[in-house]
Short mmCIF file of C-alpha atoms (C1' of nucleotides) and ligand atoms in Angstrom, two decimals:
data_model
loop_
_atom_site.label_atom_id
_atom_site.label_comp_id
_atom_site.label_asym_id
_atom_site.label_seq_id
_atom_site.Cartn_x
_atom_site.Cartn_y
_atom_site.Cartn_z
CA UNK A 1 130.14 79.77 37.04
CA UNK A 2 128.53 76.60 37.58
CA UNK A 3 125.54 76.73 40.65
CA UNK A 4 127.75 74.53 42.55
CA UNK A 5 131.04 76.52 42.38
CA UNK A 6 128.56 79.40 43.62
CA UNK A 7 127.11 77.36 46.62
CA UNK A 8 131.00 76.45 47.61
CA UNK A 9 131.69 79.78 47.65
CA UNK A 10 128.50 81.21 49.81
CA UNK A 11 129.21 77.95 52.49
CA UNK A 12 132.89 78.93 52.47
CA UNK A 13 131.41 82.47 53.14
CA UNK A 14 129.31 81.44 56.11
CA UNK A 15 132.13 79.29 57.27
CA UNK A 16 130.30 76.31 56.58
CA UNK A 17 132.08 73.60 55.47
CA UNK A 18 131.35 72.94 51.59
CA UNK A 19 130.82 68.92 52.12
CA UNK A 20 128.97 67.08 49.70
CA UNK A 21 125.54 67.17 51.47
CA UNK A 22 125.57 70.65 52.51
CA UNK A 23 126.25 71.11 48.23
CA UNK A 24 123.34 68.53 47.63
CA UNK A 25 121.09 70.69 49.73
CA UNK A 26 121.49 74.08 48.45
CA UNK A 27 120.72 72.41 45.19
CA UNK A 28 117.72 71.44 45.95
CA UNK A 29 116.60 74.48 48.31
CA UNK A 30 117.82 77.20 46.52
CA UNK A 31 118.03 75.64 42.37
CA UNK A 32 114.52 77.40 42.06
CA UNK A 33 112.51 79.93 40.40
CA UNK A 34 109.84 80.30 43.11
CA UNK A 35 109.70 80.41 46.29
CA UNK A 36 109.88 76.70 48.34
CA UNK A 37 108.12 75.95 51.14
CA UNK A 38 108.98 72.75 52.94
CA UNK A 39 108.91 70.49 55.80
CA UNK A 40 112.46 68.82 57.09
CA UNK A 41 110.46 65.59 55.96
CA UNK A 42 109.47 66.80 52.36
CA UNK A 43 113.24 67.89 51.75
CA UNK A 44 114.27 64.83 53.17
CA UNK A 45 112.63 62.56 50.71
CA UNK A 46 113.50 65.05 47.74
CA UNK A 47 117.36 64.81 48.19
CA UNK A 48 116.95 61.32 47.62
CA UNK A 49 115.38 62.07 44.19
CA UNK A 50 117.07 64.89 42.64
CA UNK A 51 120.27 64.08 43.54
CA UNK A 52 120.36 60.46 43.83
CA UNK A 53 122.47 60.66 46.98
CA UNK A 54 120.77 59.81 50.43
CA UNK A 55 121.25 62.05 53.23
CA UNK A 56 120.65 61.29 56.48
CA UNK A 57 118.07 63.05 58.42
CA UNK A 58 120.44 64.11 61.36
CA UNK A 59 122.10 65.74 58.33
CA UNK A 60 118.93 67.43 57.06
CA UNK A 61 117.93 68.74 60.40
CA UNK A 62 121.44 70.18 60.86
CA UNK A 63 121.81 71.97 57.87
CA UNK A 64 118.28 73.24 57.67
CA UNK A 65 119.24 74.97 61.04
CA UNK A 66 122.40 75.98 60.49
CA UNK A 67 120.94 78.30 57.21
CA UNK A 68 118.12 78.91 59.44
CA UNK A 69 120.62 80.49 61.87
CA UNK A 70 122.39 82.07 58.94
CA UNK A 71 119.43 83.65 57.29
CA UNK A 72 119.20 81.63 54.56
CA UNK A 73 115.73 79.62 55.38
CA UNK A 74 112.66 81.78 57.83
CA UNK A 75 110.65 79.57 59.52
CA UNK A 76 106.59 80.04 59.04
CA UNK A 77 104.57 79.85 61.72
CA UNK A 78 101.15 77.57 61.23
CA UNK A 79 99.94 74.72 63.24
CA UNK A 80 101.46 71.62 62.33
CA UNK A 81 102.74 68.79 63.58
CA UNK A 82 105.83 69.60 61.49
CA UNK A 83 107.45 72.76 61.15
CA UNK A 84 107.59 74.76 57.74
CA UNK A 85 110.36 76.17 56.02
CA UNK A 86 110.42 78.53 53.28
CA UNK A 87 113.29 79.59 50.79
CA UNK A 88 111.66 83.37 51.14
CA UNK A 89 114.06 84.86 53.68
CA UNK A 90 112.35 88.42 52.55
CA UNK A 91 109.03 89.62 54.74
CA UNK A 92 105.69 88.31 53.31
CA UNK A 93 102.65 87.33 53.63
CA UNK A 94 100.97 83.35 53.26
CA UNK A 95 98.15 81.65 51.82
CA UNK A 96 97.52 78.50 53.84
CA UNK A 97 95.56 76.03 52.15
CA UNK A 98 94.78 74.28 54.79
CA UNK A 99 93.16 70.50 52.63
CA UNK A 100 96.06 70.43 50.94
CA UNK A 101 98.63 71.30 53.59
CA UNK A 102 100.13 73.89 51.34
CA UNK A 103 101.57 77.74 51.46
CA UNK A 104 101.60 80.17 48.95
CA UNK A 105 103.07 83.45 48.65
CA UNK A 106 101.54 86.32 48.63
CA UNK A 107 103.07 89.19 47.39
CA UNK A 108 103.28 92.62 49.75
CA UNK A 109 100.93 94.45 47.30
CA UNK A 110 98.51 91.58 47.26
CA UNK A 111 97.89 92.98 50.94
CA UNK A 112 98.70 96.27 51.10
CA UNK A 113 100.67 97.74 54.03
CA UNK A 114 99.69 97.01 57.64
CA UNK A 115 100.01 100.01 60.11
CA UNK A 116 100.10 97.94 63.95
CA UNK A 117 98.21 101.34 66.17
CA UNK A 118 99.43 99.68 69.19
CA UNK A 119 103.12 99.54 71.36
CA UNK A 120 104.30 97.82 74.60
CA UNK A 121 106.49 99.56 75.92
CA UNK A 122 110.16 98.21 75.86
CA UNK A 123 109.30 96.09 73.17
CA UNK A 124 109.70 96.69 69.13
CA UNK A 125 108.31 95.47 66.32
CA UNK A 126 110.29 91.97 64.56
CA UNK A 127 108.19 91.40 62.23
CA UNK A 128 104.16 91.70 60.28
CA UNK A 129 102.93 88.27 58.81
CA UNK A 130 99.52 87.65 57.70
CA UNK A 131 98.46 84.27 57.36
CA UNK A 132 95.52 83.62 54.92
CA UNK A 133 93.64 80.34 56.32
CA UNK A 134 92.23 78.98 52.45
CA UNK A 135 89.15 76.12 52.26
CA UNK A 136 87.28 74.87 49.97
CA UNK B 1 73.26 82.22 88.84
CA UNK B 2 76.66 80.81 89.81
CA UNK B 3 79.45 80.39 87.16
CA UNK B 4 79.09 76.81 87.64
CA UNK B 5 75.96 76.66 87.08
CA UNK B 6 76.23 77.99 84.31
CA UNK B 7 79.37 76.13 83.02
CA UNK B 8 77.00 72.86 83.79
CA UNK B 9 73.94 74.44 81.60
CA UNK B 10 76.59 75.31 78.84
CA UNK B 11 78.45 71.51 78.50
CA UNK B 12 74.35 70.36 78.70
CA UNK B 13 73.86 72.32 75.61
CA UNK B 14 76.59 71.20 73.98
CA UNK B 15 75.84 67.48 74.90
CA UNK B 16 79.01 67.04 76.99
CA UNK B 17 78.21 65.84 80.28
CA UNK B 18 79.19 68.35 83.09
CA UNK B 19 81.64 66.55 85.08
CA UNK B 20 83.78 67.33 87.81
CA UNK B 21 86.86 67.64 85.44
CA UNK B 22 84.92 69.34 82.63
CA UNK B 23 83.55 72.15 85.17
CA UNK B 24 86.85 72.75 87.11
CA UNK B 25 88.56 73.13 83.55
CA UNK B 26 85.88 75.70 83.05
CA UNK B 27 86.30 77.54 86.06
CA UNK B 28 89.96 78.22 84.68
CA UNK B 29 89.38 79.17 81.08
CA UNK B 30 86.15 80.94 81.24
CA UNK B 31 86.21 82.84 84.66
CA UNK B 32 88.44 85.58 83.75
CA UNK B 33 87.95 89.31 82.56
CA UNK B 34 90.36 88.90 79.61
CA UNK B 35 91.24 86.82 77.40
CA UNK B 36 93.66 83.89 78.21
CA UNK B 37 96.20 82.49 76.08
CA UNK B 38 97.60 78.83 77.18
CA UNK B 39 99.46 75.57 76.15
CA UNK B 40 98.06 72.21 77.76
CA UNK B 41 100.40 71.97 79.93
CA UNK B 42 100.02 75.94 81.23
CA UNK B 43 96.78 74.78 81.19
CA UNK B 44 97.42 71.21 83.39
CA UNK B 45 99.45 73.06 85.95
CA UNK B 46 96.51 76.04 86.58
CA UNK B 47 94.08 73.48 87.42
CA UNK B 48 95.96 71.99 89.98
CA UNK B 49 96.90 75.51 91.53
CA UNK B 50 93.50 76.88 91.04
CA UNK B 51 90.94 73.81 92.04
CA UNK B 52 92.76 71.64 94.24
CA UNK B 53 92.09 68.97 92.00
CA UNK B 54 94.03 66.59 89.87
CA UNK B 55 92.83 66.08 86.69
CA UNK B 56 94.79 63.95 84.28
CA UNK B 57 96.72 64.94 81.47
CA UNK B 58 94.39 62.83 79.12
CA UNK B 59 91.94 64.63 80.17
CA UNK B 60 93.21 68.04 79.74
CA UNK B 61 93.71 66.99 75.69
CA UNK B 62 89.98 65.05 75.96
CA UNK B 63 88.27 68.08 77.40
CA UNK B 64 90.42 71.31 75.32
CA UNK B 65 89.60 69.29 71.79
CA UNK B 66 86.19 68.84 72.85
CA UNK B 67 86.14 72.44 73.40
CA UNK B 68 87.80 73.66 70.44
CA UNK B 69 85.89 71.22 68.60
CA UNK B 70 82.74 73.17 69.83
CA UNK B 71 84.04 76.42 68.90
CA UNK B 72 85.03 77.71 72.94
CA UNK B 73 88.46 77.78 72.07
CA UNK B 74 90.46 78.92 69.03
CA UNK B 75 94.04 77.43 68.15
CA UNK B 76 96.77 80.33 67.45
CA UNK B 77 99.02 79.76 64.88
CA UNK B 78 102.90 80.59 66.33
CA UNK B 79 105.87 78.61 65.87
CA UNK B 80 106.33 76.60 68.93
CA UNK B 81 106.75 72.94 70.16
CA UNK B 82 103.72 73.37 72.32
CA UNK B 83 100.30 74.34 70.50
CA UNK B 84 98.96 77.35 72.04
CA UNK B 85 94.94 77.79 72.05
CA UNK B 86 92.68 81.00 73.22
CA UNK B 87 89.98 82.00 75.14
CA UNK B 88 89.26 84.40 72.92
CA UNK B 89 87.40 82.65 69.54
CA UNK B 90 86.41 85.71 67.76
CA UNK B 91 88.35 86.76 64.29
CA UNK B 92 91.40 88.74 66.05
CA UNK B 93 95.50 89.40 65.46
CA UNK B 94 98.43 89.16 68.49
CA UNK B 95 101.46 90.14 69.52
CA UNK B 96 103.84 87.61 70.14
CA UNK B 97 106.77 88.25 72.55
CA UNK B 98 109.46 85.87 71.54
CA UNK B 99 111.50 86.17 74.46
CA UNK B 100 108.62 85.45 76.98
CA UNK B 101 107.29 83.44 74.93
CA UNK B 102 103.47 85.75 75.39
CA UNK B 103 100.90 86.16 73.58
CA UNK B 104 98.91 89.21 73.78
CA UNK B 105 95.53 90.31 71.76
CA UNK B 106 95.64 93.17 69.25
CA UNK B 107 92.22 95.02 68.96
CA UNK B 108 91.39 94.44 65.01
CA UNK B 109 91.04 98.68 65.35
CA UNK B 110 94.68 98.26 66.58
CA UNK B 111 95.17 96.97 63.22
CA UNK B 112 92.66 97.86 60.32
CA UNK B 113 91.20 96.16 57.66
CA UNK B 114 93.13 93.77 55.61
CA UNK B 115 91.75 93.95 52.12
CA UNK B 116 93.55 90.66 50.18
CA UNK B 117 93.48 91.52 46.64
CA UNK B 118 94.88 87.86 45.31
CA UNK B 119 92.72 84.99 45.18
CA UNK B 120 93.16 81.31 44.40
CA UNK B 121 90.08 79.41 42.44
CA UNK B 122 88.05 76.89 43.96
CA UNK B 123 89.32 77.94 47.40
CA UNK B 124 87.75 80.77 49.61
CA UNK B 125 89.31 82.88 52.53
CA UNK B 126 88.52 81.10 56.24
CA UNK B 127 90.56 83.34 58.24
CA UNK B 128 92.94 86.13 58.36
CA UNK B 129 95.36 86.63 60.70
CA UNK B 130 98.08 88.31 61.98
CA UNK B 131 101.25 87.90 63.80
CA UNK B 132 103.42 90.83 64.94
CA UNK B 133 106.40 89.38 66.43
CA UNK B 134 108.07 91.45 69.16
CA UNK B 135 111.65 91.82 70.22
CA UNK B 136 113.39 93.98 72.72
"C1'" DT C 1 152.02 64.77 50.80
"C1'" DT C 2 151.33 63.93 55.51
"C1'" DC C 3 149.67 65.11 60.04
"C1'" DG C 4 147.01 67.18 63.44
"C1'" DT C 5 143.00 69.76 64.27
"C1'" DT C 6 138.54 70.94 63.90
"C1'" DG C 7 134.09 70.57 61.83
"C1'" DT C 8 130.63 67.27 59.85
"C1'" DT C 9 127.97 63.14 59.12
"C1'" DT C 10 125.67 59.33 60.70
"C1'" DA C 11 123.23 55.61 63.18
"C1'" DT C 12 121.05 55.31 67.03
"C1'" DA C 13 119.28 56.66 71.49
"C1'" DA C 14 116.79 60.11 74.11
"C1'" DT C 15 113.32 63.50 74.61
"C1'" DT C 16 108.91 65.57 74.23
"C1'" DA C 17 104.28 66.72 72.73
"C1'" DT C 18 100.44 64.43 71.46
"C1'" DT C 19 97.31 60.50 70.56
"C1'" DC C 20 95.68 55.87 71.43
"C1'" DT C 21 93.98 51.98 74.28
"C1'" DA C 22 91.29 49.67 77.25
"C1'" DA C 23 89.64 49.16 81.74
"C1'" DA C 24 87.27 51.43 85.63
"C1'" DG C 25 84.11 54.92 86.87
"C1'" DA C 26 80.30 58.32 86.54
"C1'" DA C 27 76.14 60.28 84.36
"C1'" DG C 28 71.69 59.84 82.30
"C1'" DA C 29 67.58 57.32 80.98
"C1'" DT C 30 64.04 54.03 82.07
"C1'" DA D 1 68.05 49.83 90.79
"C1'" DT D 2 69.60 48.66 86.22
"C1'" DC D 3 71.31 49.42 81.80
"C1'" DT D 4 73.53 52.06 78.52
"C1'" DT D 5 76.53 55.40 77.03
"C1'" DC D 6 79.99 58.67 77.85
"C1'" DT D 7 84.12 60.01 80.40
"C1'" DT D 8 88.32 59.56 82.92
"C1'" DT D 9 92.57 57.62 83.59
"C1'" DA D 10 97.19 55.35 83.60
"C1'" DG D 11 99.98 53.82 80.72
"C1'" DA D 12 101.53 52.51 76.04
"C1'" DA D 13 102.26 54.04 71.35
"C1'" DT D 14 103.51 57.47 67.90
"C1'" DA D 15 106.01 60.95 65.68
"C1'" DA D 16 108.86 65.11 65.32
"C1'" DT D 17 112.88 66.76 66.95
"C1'" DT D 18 117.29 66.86 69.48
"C1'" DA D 19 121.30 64.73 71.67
"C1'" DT D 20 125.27 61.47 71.65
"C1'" DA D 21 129.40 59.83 70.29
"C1'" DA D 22 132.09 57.40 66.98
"C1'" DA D 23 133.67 57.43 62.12
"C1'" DC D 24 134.81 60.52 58.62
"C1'" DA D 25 136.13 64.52 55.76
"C1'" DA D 26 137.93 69.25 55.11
"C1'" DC D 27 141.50 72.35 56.19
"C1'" DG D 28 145.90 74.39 57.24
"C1'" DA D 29 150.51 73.97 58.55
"C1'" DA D 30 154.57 71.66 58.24
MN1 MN E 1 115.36 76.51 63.35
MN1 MN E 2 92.41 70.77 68.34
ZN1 ZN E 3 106.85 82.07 51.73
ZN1 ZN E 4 94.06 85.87 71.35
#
DNA sequence: TTCGTTGTTTATAATTATTCTAAAGAAGAT
DNA sequence: ATCTTCTTTAGAATAATTATAAACAACGAA
C-alpha cells in the first residue's frame, strides 16, 4: 500500500477529513526516517517544496493542531519566539543547540532514568524532559 | 543596611544607574525568602500593587533584560505565549503545573545527577535541565 | 448522480507578546 | 550650573498566532 492510501486511512481513522492538504502534510511530517523537529514556519515553507502544492498557513496551523490534539505531533518546550514541533510523539529527551536553533534527540539510554524524590500532593507526574542547552 | 541600599550599591556595580524604577523593580524580585517565578506582565502588575508606583511596560522589558543580561535573572524554558524568567539563577530543574500554569523549584537532590552519555563534536553542554510536567 | 449537510480551506482581520523609536527626563561628571 | 550619557516613556512597529466568515470539498442519503 502506497504511503498515501495509508495516511487516508489513519485521517479517516481520526475522523479527519482526508483532503488534499491534510495528505500533503503527513507526507512531509511523517515520510521520514528520523525524527523531525519543526516550527509551523519551517513546515510551511517545505510543503511548498516537496510537494509543489502551496498551502496556506491558516491551513498549516490547523492541521499541526489538530494532530497535536490527536497525538500525532508533542510540542517541545524551549524559548523561542516560535513554537517547536517534533514528529517524536514517544517521551525523550533534547539536545538544544542553541547557534544553530536546532534539536536533537537524545535517546532514553543516552540519559539514563530520572527518579523525581519529590510529590505535591494532588498532583501526578505528566511527564520527565531534559533539555540539553549545546554551545560552541 | 537597608535593602535599598543595597539594591542601589548592586545596579552601581553593575553600571546601571539606580533609579526609581530600577530599585522599586528590585524591591519585588529580590526581597523575598524564595524564589520567584514571573512573566512581565505578573511582573508589571506586582509593581503597581507592591510600590504604589507606575512604571511603564517598556520599562519592565528595559530593566528584566538588563537584568538577565547581568546574570540576576534566569529565563525558564516552558511552552507558553508569555516567557517566564526566575529569581532563582543557579543550575536547577521545576515542576510545572499545567493547569495553574506554576512553576515550582525542584532541589537538584530532589532529582540526582544527570550523567549525558551522548555528545555532539564541536559543541559542549551549557545547561541541563529539567521539566516535570504535572497533572491532576 | 444529485442534494443537503457538515467539515475544511483560505484570505484577511484581529489579537497579543515583544521590540523599536524618538523625545523628554534624570543621573553623573566636571 | 552645565554638559554628557543613560534611562524612561508613550506610542508605533513587528511577528507569531488565532479568529472570522465566505468559498469550497467530502460525505452520506436519497
Ligand atoms: Mn498545539
Ligand atoms: Mn532576555
Ligand atoms: Zn524530539
Ligand atoms: Zn526556578
Amino acid at each position: 500500500m502506497t504511503s498515501k492510501q495509508e495516511f487516508i486511512k489513519k485521517l479517516r481513522n481520526s475522523s479527519l477529513r482526508p483532503t488534499k492538504q491534510r495528505i500533503n502534510i503527513c507526507e512531509v511530517l511523517f515520510n521520514r526516517d528520523k525524527t523531525f523537529h519543526f516550527t509551523i514556519n519551517d513546515l510551511f515553507n517545505l510543503i511548498k517544496d516537496k510537494t509543489g502544492e502551496k498551502v496556506s498557513l491558516a491551513t498549516v496551523y490547523n492541521t499541526v493542531h489538530a494532530f497535536h490534539k490527536k497525538g500525532y505531533l508533542k510540542e517541545i518546550p524551549i524559548n523561542s519566539n516560535q513554537t517547536y514541533f517534533d514528529t517524536n510523539v514517544t517521551d525523550h529527551h533534547h539536545f538544544y543547540d542553541v547557534k544553530e536553533e536546532k534539536l536533537i534527540d537524545l535517546k532514553n539510554e543516552d540519559v539514563g532514568p530520572i527518579e523525581i524524590q519529590k510529590s505535591i500532593p494532588g498532583k501526578k507526574i505528566k511527564s520527565v524532559e531534559v533539555l540539553v542547552k549545546l554551545e560552541d
